[in-house]
C-alpha cells in the first residue's frame, strides 16, 4: 500500500479554494473538514461548498465530518460526489448501518476516533470500513500540536487491521508535519492529512512532496514492511 497525502483545506484561503486546491495537485486527495459548531466548537463549511469543490478539484475529495448526527448527513456527502466520507464514531448512532449507507451511496466509508477514544471496542466492525482515521489532535482546529500519546493506538489499530496490504486504510490527522510524519508512518499509518504544514508556507506542493518522501522512507524502514 503506497503512502497517500491528503492536504486539509482548513488551512487554505477559503476565498480562493479553487486556486488553493490547484496548488496541491501533486497530492492524492483533498481533505475537507466539515464542522458544525456542535460536535466541535468550530464552524467551517458544508454540502454546498463540497458540491462546488467537486466540480473544480483535480483530486478526489476526502470529507471528514466533525458533525453531530452523521447518520442523517453523511450519505449526502457521498451523493454530492465525495469519494471518501468519514464520520466520527462518537457521534454516530449506528456506525455499521452508516458505513454501509456511505458505501451504498458510492463512496469509501471512513470512521474517525478522537484522541481519547479506544480502537478495541470497534475491532469487529473494522471490516465494514474502507478507512480508519485516528485523530492526532482534538478535532476542531488546525495548527494544534501533534499528540504523540496517540501513537500507541495507531500501532494497535495497524495490528487489528493486519499488515499494510489490508483493505482498510489507516489515516492520521492533526499536527502532521515533516517532523512528525515519520513517527506516524512507523506506527503503521498510510494516509496522512496535513493542514497548516502544507498551506502555511509559500509552496504547498513542495511540502506535499517532502511529506510523501519522509513517509515513504519511514514506511520502507518500518517493521510493517518487513513482517516476520
Ligand atoms: C482538525 C482537522 C484537521 C486539521 C489539521 O480538527 O480535522 O484536518 O485541518 O490541521 P493541522 O495539520 O494544521 O493540524
Ligand atoms: Zn480533518
PDB file of C-alpha atoms and ligand atoms in Angstrom:
ATOM      1  CA  UNK A   1       0.000   0.000   0.000  1.00  0.00           C
ATOM      2  CA  UNK A   2       1.508   3.276  -1.126  1.00  0.00           C
ATOM      3  CA  UNK A   3       1.717   6.362   1.039  1.00  0.00           C
ATOM      4  CA  UNK A   4      -1.101   8.863   0.364  1.00  0.00           C
ATOM      5  CA  UNK A   5      -1.123  12.563   1.225  1.00  0.00           C
ATOM      6  CA  UNK A   6      -4.375  14.435   1.875  1.00  0.00           C
ATOM      7  CA  UNK A   7      -3.866  18.205   2.371  1.00  0.00           C
ATOM      8  CA  UNK A   8      -6.536  19.820   4.550  1.00  0.00           C
ATOM      9  CA  UNK A   9      -8.086  22.944   3.054  1.00  0.00           C
ATOM     10  CA  UNK A  10      -8.996  24.080   6.566  1.00  0.00           C
ATOM     11  CA  UNK A  11      -5.645  25.912   6.468  1.00  0.00           C
ATOM     12  CA  UNK A  12      -6.171  27.262   2.942  1.00  0.00           C
ATOM     13  CA  UNK A  13      -7.639  30.602   1.856  1.00  0.00           C
ATOM     14  CA  UNK A  14     -11.392  29.962   1.822  1.00  0.00           C
ATOM     15  CA  UNK A  15     -11.947  32.899  -0.546  1.00  0.00           C
ATOM     16  CA  UNK A  16      -9.797  31.180  -3.205  1.00  0.00           C
ATOM     17  CA  UNK A  17     -10.444  27.495  -2.718  1.00  0.00           C
ATOM     18  CA  UNK A  18     -10.178  26.513  -6.376  1.00  0.00           C
ATOM     19  CA  UNK A  19      -6.708  28.097  -6.602  1.00  0.00           C
ATOM     20  CA  UNK A  20      -5.603  26.571  -3.306  1.00  0.00           C
ATOM     21  CA  UNK A  21      -6.658  23.091  -4.393  1.00  0.00           C
ATOM     22  CA  UNK A  22      -4.750  23.601  -7.637  1.00  0.00           C
ATOM     23  CA  UNK A  23      -1.550  24.269  -5.677  1.00  0.00           C
ATOM     24  CA  UNK A  24      -1.563  20.742  -4.224  1.00  0.00           C
ATOM     25  CA  UNK A  25      -2.460  18.820  -7.381  1.00  0.00           C
ATOM     26  CA  UNK A  26       0.518  16.520  -6.650  1.00  0.00           C
ATOM     27  CA  UNK A  27      -1.322  15.157  -3.569  1.00  0.00           C
ATOM     28  CA  UNK A  28      -3.664  12.159  -3.604  1.00  0.00           C
ATOM     29  CA  UNK A  29      -6.763  13.645  -2.002  1.00  0.00           C
ATOM     30  CA  UNK A  30      -8.231  16.939  -0.859  1.00  0.00           C
ATOM     31  CA  UNK A  31      -9.200  16.706   2.831  1.00  0.00           C
ATOM     32  CA  UNK A  32     -12.364  18.685   3.562  1.00  0.00           C
ATOM     33  CA  UNK A  33     -13.104  19.386   7.238  1.00  0.00           C
ATOM     34  CA  UNK A  34     -16.821  19.777   7.847  1.00  0.00           C
ATOM     35  CA  UNK A  35     -17.588  21.231  11.320  1.00  0.00           C
ATOM     36  CA  UNK A  36     -20.994  22.114  12.715  1.00  0.00           C
ATOM     37  CA  UNK A  37     -20.167  24.098  15.881  1.00  0.00           C
ATOM     38  CA  UNK A  38     -21.884  21.331  17.820  1.00  0.00           C
ATOM     39  CA  UNK A  39     -19.774  18.184  17.691  1.00  0.00           C
ATOM     40  CA  UNK A  40     -16.745  20.507  17.729  1.00  0.00           C
ATOM     41  CA  UNK A  41     -16.507  24.178  18.792  1.00  0.00           C
ATOM     42  CA  UNK A  42     -15.890  25.495  15.283  1.00  0.00           C
ATOM     43  CA  UNK A  43     -17.909  26.085  12.135  1.00  0.00           C
ATOM     44  CA  UNK A  44     -16.470  25.596   8.658  1.00  0.00           C
ATOM     45  CA  UNK A  45     -18.358  24.510   5.565  1.00  0.00           C
ATOM     46  CA  UNK A  46     -20.972  22.073   4.371  1.00  0.00           C
ATOM     47  CA  UNK A  47     -22.615  20.414   1.397  1.00  0.00           C
ATOM     48  CA  UNK A  48     -22.908  23.390  -0.998  1.00  0.00           C
ATOM     49  CA  UNK A  49     -19.165  24.018  -0.849  1.00  0.00           C
ATOM     50  CA  UNK A  50     -18.401  20.316  -1.258  1.00  0.00           C
ATOM     51  CA  UNK A  51     -20.638  20.284  -4.338  1.00  0.00           C
ATOM     52  CA  UNK A  52     -18.743  23.249  -5.788  1.00  0.00           C
ATOM     53  CA  UNK A  53     -15.330  21.814  -4.891  1.00  0.00           C
ATOM     54  CA  UNK A  54     -16.303  18.595  -6.606  1.00  0.00           C
ATOM     55  CA  UNK A  55     -16.679  20.494  -9.876  1.00  0.00           C
ATOM     56  CA  UNK A  56     -13.277  22.158  -9.665  1.00  0.00           C
ATOM     57  CA  UNK A  57     -10.970  19.797  -7.754  1.00  0.00           C
ATOM     58  CA  UNK A  58      -8.452  17.805  -9.790  1.00  0.00           C
ATOM     59  CA  UNK A  59      -8.276  15.344  -6.880  1.00  0.00           C
ATOM     60  CA  UNK A  60     -10.874  13.171  -5.126  1.00  0.00           C
ATOM     61  CA  UNK A  61     -12.486  14.632  -2.003  1.00  0.00           C
ATOM     62  CA  UNK A  62     -11.807  13.148   1.438  1.00  0.00           C
ATOM     63  CA  UNK A  63     -14.624  14.568   3.603  1.00  0.00           C
ATOM     64  CA  UNK A  64     -14.042  14.471   7.364  1.00  0.00           C
ATOM     65  CA  UNK A  65     -17.356  15.099   9.073  1.00  0.00           C
ATOM     66  CA  UNK A  66     -16.959  16.563  12.560  1.00  0.00           C
ATOM     67  CA  UNK A  67     -20.702  16.873  12.993  1.00  0.00           C
ATOM     68  CA  UNK A  68     -23.469  15.608  15.208  1.00  0.00           C
ATOM     69  CA  UNK A  69     -25.959  13.182  13.702  1.00  0.00           C
ATOM     70  CA  UNK A  70     -23.736  11.893  10.874  1.00  0.00           C
ATOM     71  CA  UNK A  71     -26.332   9.129  10.389  1.00  0.00           C
ATOM     72  CA  UNK A  72     -28.560  11.816   8.911  1.00  0.00           C
ATOM     73  CA  UNK A  73     -25.986  13.777   6.875  1.00  0.00           C
ATOM     74  CA  UNK A  74     -23.049  11.614   5.798  1.00  0.00           C
ATOM     75  CA  UNK A  75     -24.655   9.801   2.833  1.00  0.00           C
ATOM     76  CA  UNK A  76     -25.471  13.169   1.227  1.00  0.00           C
ATOM     77  CA  UNK A  77     -21.740  13.930   1.011  1.00  0.00           C
ATOM     78  CA  UNK A  78     -21.243  10.693  -0.909  1.00  0.00           C
ATOM     79  CA  UNK A  79     -24.151  11.619  -3.177  1.00  0.00           C
ATOM     80  CA  UNK A  80     -22.526  15.035  -3.710  1.00  0.00           C
ATOM     81  CA  UNK A  81     -19.526  13.237  -5.191  1.00  0.00           C
ATOM     82  CA  UNK A  82     -17.077  12.895  -2.287  1.00  0.00           C
ATOM     83  CA  UNK A  83     -15.001   9.781  -2.945  1.00  0.00           C
ATOM     84  CA  UNK A  84     -14.390   9.220   0.783  1.00  0.00           C
ATOM     85  CA  UNK A  85     -16.692  10.155   3.664  1.00  0.00           C
ATOM     86  CA  UNK A  86     -15.506   9.807   7.268  1.00  0.00           C
ATOM     87  CA  UNK A  87     -17.815  10.105  10.284  1.00  0.00           C
ATOM     88  CA  UNK A  88     -16.909  10.226  13.978  1.00  0.00           C
ATOM     89  CA  UNK A  89     -17.918   7.094  15.857  1.00  0.00           C
ATOM     90  CA  UNK A  90     -18.543   9.199  18.978  1.00  0.00           C
ATOM     91  CA  UNK A  91     -21.379  10.944  17.111  1.00  0.00           C
ATOM     92  CA  UNK A  92     -22.851   8.008  15.205  1.00  0.00           C
ATOM     93  CA  UNK A  93     -25.992   6.271  16.436  1.00  0.00           C
ATOM     94  CA  UNK A  94     -25.478   3.182  14.243  1.00  0.00           C
ATOM     95  CA  UNK A  95     -21.936   3.061  12.831  1.00  0.00           C
ATOM     96  CA  UNK A  96     -22.313  -0.210  10.922  1.00  0.00           C
ATOM     97  CA  UNK A  97     -25.502   0.893   9.224  1.00  0.00           C
ATOM     98  CA  UNK A  98     -23.939   4.275   8.484  1.00  0.00           C
ATOM     99  CA  UNK A  99     -20.780   2.791   6.935  1.00  0.00           C
ATOM    100  CA  UNK A 100     -22.997   0.624   4.746  1.00  0.00           C
ATOM    101  CA  UNK A 101     -25.084   3.600   3.625  1.00  0.00           C
ATOM    102  CA  UNK A 102     -21.964   5.592   2.704  1.00  0.00           C
ATOM    103  CA  UNK A 103     -20.740   2.682   0.605  1.00  0.00           C
ATOM    104  CA  UNK A 104     -24.177   2.229  -0.934  1.00  0.00           C
ATOM    105  CA  UNK A 105     -24.075   5.900  -1.946  1.00  0.00           C
ATOM    106  CA  UNK A 106     -20.836   5.209  -3.819  1.00  0.00           C
ATOM    107  CA  UNK A 107     -18.071   6.482  -1.515  1.00  0.00           C
ATOM    108  CA  UNK A 108     -15.387   4.868   0.584  1.00  0.00           C
ATOM    109  CA  UNK A 109     -16.545   4.707   4.214  1.00  0.00           C
ATOM    110  CA  UNK A 110     -14.269   6.093   6.919  1.00  0.00           C
ATOM    111  CA  UNK A 111     -14.669   6.103  10.692  1.00  0.00           C
ATOM    112  CA  UNK A 112     -12.791   8.518  12.954  1.00  0.00           C
ATOM    113  CA  UNK A 113     -11.673   8.209  16.578  1.00  0.00           C
ATOM    114  CA  UNK A 114     -10.954  11.218  18.788  1.00  0.00           C
ATOM    115  CA  UNK A 115      -7.656  11.005  20.707  1.00  0.00           C
ATOM    116  CA  UNK A 116      -9.268   9.536  23.843  1.00  0.00           C
ATOM    117  CA  UNK A 117     -11.481   7.016  22.010  1.00  0.00           C
ATOM    118  CA  UNK A 118     -10.108   3.473  22.123  1.00  0.00           C
ATOM    119  CA  UNK A 119     -10.000   1.366  18.963  1.00  0.00           C
ATOM    120  CA  UNK A 120     -10.501  -2.030  20.607  1.00  0.00           C
ATOM    121  CA  UNK A 121     -14.297  -1.770  21.128  1.00  0.00           C
ATOM    122  CA  UNK A 122     -14.639  -1.408  17.347  1.00  0.00           C
ATOM    123  CA  UNK A 123     -12.391  -4.304  16.351  1.00  0.00           C
ATOM    124  CA  UNK A 124     -15.274  -6.359  14.979  1.00  0.00           C
ATOM    125  CA  UNK A 125     -16.648  -3.639  12.717  1.00  0.00           C
ATOM    126  CA  UNK A 126     -13.390  -2.597  11.037  1.00  0.00           C
ATOM    127  CA  UNK A 127     -14.223  -4.829   8.072  1.00  0.00           C
ATOM    128  CA  UNK A 128     -17.214  -2.597   7.345  1.00  0.00           C
ATOM    129  CA  UNK A 129     -14.820   0.299   6.689  1.00  0.00           C
ATOM    130  CA  UNK A 130     -12.517   1.433   3.914  1.00  0.00           C
ATOM    131  CA  UNK A 131     -10.530   3.698   6.231  1.00  0.00           C
ATOM    132  CA  UNK A 132      -9.978   4.219   9.946  1.00  0.00           C
ATOM    133  CA  UNK A 133      -8.981   7.759  10.986  1.00  0.00           C
ATOM    134  CA  UNK A 134      -7.037   8.084  14.219  1.00  0.00           C
ATOM    135  CA  UNK A 135      -7.052  11.754  15.253  1.00  0.00           C
ATOM    136  CA  UNK A 136      -3.684  13.010  16.493  1.00  0.00           C
ATOM    137  CA  UNK A 137      -5.193  16.269  17.863  1.00  0.00           C
ATOM    138  CA  UNK A 138      -8.608  17.053  19.343  1.00  0.00           C
ATOM    139  CA  UNK A 139     -10.811  17.746  16.328  1.00  0.00           C
ATOM    140  CA  UNK A 140     -11.866  21.356  15.785  1.00  0.00           C
ATOM    141  CA  UNK A 141      -8.894  23.427  14.696  1.00  0.00           C
ATOM    142  CA  UNK A 142      -5.817  23.287  12.523  1.00  0.00           C
ATOM    143  CA  UNK A 143      -2.416  24.305  13.801  1.00  0.00           C
ATOM    144  CA  UNK A 144      -2.514  22.320  17.052  1.00  0.00           C
ATOM    145  CA  UNK A 145       0.433  20.337  18.386  1.00  0.00           C
ATOM    146  CA  UNK A 146       0.730  16.675  17.458  1.00  0.00           C
ATOM    147  CA  UNK A 147      -0.297  14.346  20.316  1.00  0.00           C
ATOM    148  CA  UNK A 148       2.342  11.647  20.366  1.00  0.00           C
ATOM    149  CA  UNK A 149       0.411   9.950  23.175  1.00  0.00           C
ATOM    150  CA  UNK A 150      -1.864   8.649  20.391  1.00  0.00           C
ATOM    151  CA  UNK A 151       0.911   6.773  18.566  1.00  0.00           C
ATOM    152  CA  UNK A 152       0.464   3.502  20.508  1.00  0.00           C
ATOM    153  CA  UNK A 153      -3.182   3.487  19.363  1.00  0.00           C
ATOM    154  CA  UNK A 154      -2.067   3.917  15.743  1.00  0.00           C
ATOM    155  CA  UNK A 155       0.152   0.888  16.222  1.00  0.00           C
ATOM    156  CA  UNK A 156      -2.663  -1.157  17.797  1.00  0.00           C
ATOM    157  CA  UNK A 157      -5.022  -0.122  15.017  1.00  0.00           C
ATOM    158  CA  UNK A 158      -2.492  -1.312  12.447  1.00  0.00           C
ATOM    159  CA  UNK A 159      -2.273  -4.647  14.263  1.00  0.00           C
ATOM    160  CA  UNK A 160      -6.071  -5.005  14.249  1.00  0.00           C
ATOM    161  CA  UNK A 161      -6.233  -4.095  10.553  1.00  0.00           C
ATOM    162  CA  UNK A 162      -3.499  -6.538   9.626  1.00  0.00           C
ATOM    163  CA  UNK A 163      -0.468  -5.698   7.511  1.00  0.00           C
ATOM    164  CA  UNK A 164      -0.136  -2.896   5.054  1.00  0.00           C
ATOM    165  CA  UNK A 165      -1.782  -4.858   2.261  1.00  0.00           C
ATOM    166  CA  UNK A 166      -5.067  -4.866   4.148  1.00  0.00           C
ATOM    167  CA  UNK A 167      -8.140  -3.386   2.524  1.00  0.00           C
ATOM    168  CA  UNK A 168      -8.697  -0.783   5.237  1.00  0.00           C
ATOM    169  CA  UNK A 169      -6.527   2.329   5.085  1.00  0.00           C
ATOM    170  CA  UNK A 170      -5.224   3.909   8.298  1.00  0.00           C
ATOM    171  CA  UNK A 171      -5.293   7.719   8.313  1.00  0.00           C
ATOM    172  CA  UNK A 172      -3.781  10.168  10.803  1.00  0.00           C
ATOM    173  CA  UNK A 173      -4.946  13.787  11.079  1.00  0.00           C
ATOM    174  CA  UNK A 174      -3.693  16.618  13.258  1.00  0.00           C
ATOM    175  CA  UNK A 175      -0.251  18.127  13.721  1.00  0.00           C
ATOM    176  CA  UNK A 176       1.207  16.055  10.896  1.00  0.00           C
ATOM    177  CA  UNK A 177       4.307  17.795   9.517  1.00  0.00           C
ATOM    178  CA  UNK A 178       7.714  16.903   8.102  1.00  0.00           C
ATOM    179  CA  UNK A 179       8.886  16.435  11.701  1.00  0.00           C
ATOM    180  CA  UNK A 180       6.048  14.166  12.903  1.00  0.00           C
ATOM    181  CA  UNK A 181       5.064  12.198   9.812  1.00  0.00           C
ATOM    182  CA  UNK A 182       7.850   9.639  10.192  1.00  0.00           C
ATOM    183  CA  UNK A 183       6.569   8.526  13.594  1.00  0.00           C
ATOM    184  CA  UNK A 184       3.094   8.112  12.114  1.00  0.00           C
ATOM    185  CA  UNK A 185       4.352   6.048   9.191  1.00  0.00           C
ATOM    186  CA  UNK A 186       6.489   3.952  11.507  1.00  0.00           C
ATOM    187  CA  UNK A 187       3.424   3.256  13.664  1.00  0.00           C
ATOM    188  CA  UNK A 188       1.565   1.978  10.605  1.00  0.00           C
ATOM    189  CA  UNK A 189      -0.409   4.907   9.157  1.00  0.00           C
ATOM    190  CA  UNK A 190      -0.640   5.041   5.362  1.00  0.00           C
ATOM    191  CA  UNK A 191      -2.830   8.106   4.679  1.00  0.00           C
ATOM    192  CA  UNK A 192      -1.594  11.429   6.047  1.00  0.00           C
ATOM    193  CA  UNK A 193      -3.651  14.607   6.472  1.00  0.00           C
ATOM    194  CA  UNK A 194      -1.773  17.880   6.863  1.00  0.00           C
ATOM    195  CA  UNK A 195      -3.240  21.366   7.035  1.00  0.00           C
ATOM    196  CA  UNK A 196      -1.024  24.094   8.409  1.00  0.00           C
ATOM    197  CA  UNK A 197       2.196  22.298   7.459  1.00  0.00           C
ATOM    198  CA  UNK A 198       1.105  22.369   3.806  1.00  0.00           C
ATOM    199  CA  UNK A 199      -0.688  25.704   3.440  1.00  0.00           C
ATOM    200  CA  UNK A 200       1.254  27.942   5.868  1.00  0.00           C
ATOM    201  CA  UNK A 201       4.232  28.379   3.566  1.00  0.00           C
ATOM    202  CA  UNK A 202       4.740  29.721   0.053  1.00  0.00           C
ATOM    203  CA  UNK A 203       4.972  26.390  -1.741  1.00  0.00           C
ATOM    204  CA  UNK A 204       2.303  23.879  -0.641  1.00  0.00           C
ATOM    205  CA  UNK A 205       3.169  21.491  -3.467  1.00  0.00           C
ATOM    206  CA  UNK A 206       6.774  21.232  -2.285  1.00  0.00           C
ATOM    207  CA  UNK A 207       5.587  20.387   1.238  1.00  0.00           C
ATOM    208  CA  UNK A 208       3.374  17.625  -0.167  1.00  0.00           C
ATOM    209  CA  UNK A 209       6.420  16.155  -1.918  1.00  0.00           C
ATOM    210  CA  UNK A 210       8.518  16.438   1.271  1.00  0.00           C
ATOM    211  CA  UNK A 211       5.814  14.779   3.373  1.00  0.00           C
ATOM    212  CA  UNK A 212       5.491  11.955   0.870  1.00  0.00           C
ATOM    213  CA  UNK A 213       9.248  11.364   0.727  1.00  0.00           C
ATOM    214  CA  UNK A 214       9.553  11.312   4.528  1.00  0.00           C
ATOM    215  CA  UNK A 215       6.590   8.940   4.920  1.00  0.00           C
ATOM    216  CA  UNK A 216       7.847   6.619   2.189  1.00  0.00           C
ATOM    217  CA  UNK A 217      11.297   6.409   3.768  1.00  0.00           C
ATOM    218  CA  UNK A 218       9.877   5.692   7.229  1.00  0.00           C
ATOM    219  CA  UNK A 219       7.477   3.122   5.785  1.00  0.00           C
ATOM    220  CA  UNK A 220      10.245   1.290   3.962  1.00  0.00           C
ATOM    221  CA  UNK A 221      12.263   1.147   7.189  1.00  0.00           C
ATOM    222  CA  UNK A 222       9.353   0.096   9.395  1.00  0.00           C
ATOM    223  CA  UNK A 223       8.630  -3.281  10.868  1.00  0.00           C
ATOM    224  CA  UNK A 224       5.367  -3.342   8.905  1.00  0.00           C
ATOM    225  CA  UNK A 225       7.202  -3.522   5.626  1.00  0.00           C
ATOM    226  CA  UNK A 226       9.246  -6.473   6.857  1.00  0.00           C
ATOM    227  CA  UNK A 227       6.828  -8.667   8.853  1.00  0.00           C
ATOM    228  CA  UNK A 228       8.289 -11.793  10.366  1.00  0.00           C
TER     229      UNK A 228
HETATM  230  C1  LIG B   1      -8.736  19.200  12.825  1.00  0.00           C
HETATM  231  C2  LIG B   1      -8.935  18.797  11.382  1.00  0.00           C
HETATM  232  C3  LIG B   1      -7.683  18.641  10.645  1.00  0.00           C
HETATM  233  C4  LIG B   1      -6.883  19.921  10.541  1.00  0.00           C
HETATM  234  C5  LIG B   1      -5.461  19.532  10.524  1.00  0.00           C
HETATM  235  O1  LIG B   1      -9.896  19.043  13.516  1.00  0.00           O
HETATM  236  O2  LIG B   1      -9.621  17.551  11.309  1.00  0.00           O
HETATM  237  O3  LIG B   1      -7.884  18.078   9.356  1.00  0.00           O
HETATM  238  O4  LIG B   1      -7.157  20.682   9.394  1.00  0.00           O
HETATM  239  O5  LIG B   1      -4.684  20.691  10.579  1.00  0.00           O
HETATM  240  P1  LIG B   1      -3.167  20.599  11.057  1.00  0.00           P
HETATM  241  O6  LIG B   1      -2.461  19.702  10.071  1.00  0.00           O
HETATM  242  O7  LIG B   1      -2.704  22.016  10.997  1.00  0.00           O
HETATM  243  O8  LIG B   1      -3.155  20.021  12.437  1.00  0.00           O
HETATM  244 ZN1  LIG B   2      -9.653  16.550   9.341  1.00  0.00          ZN
END
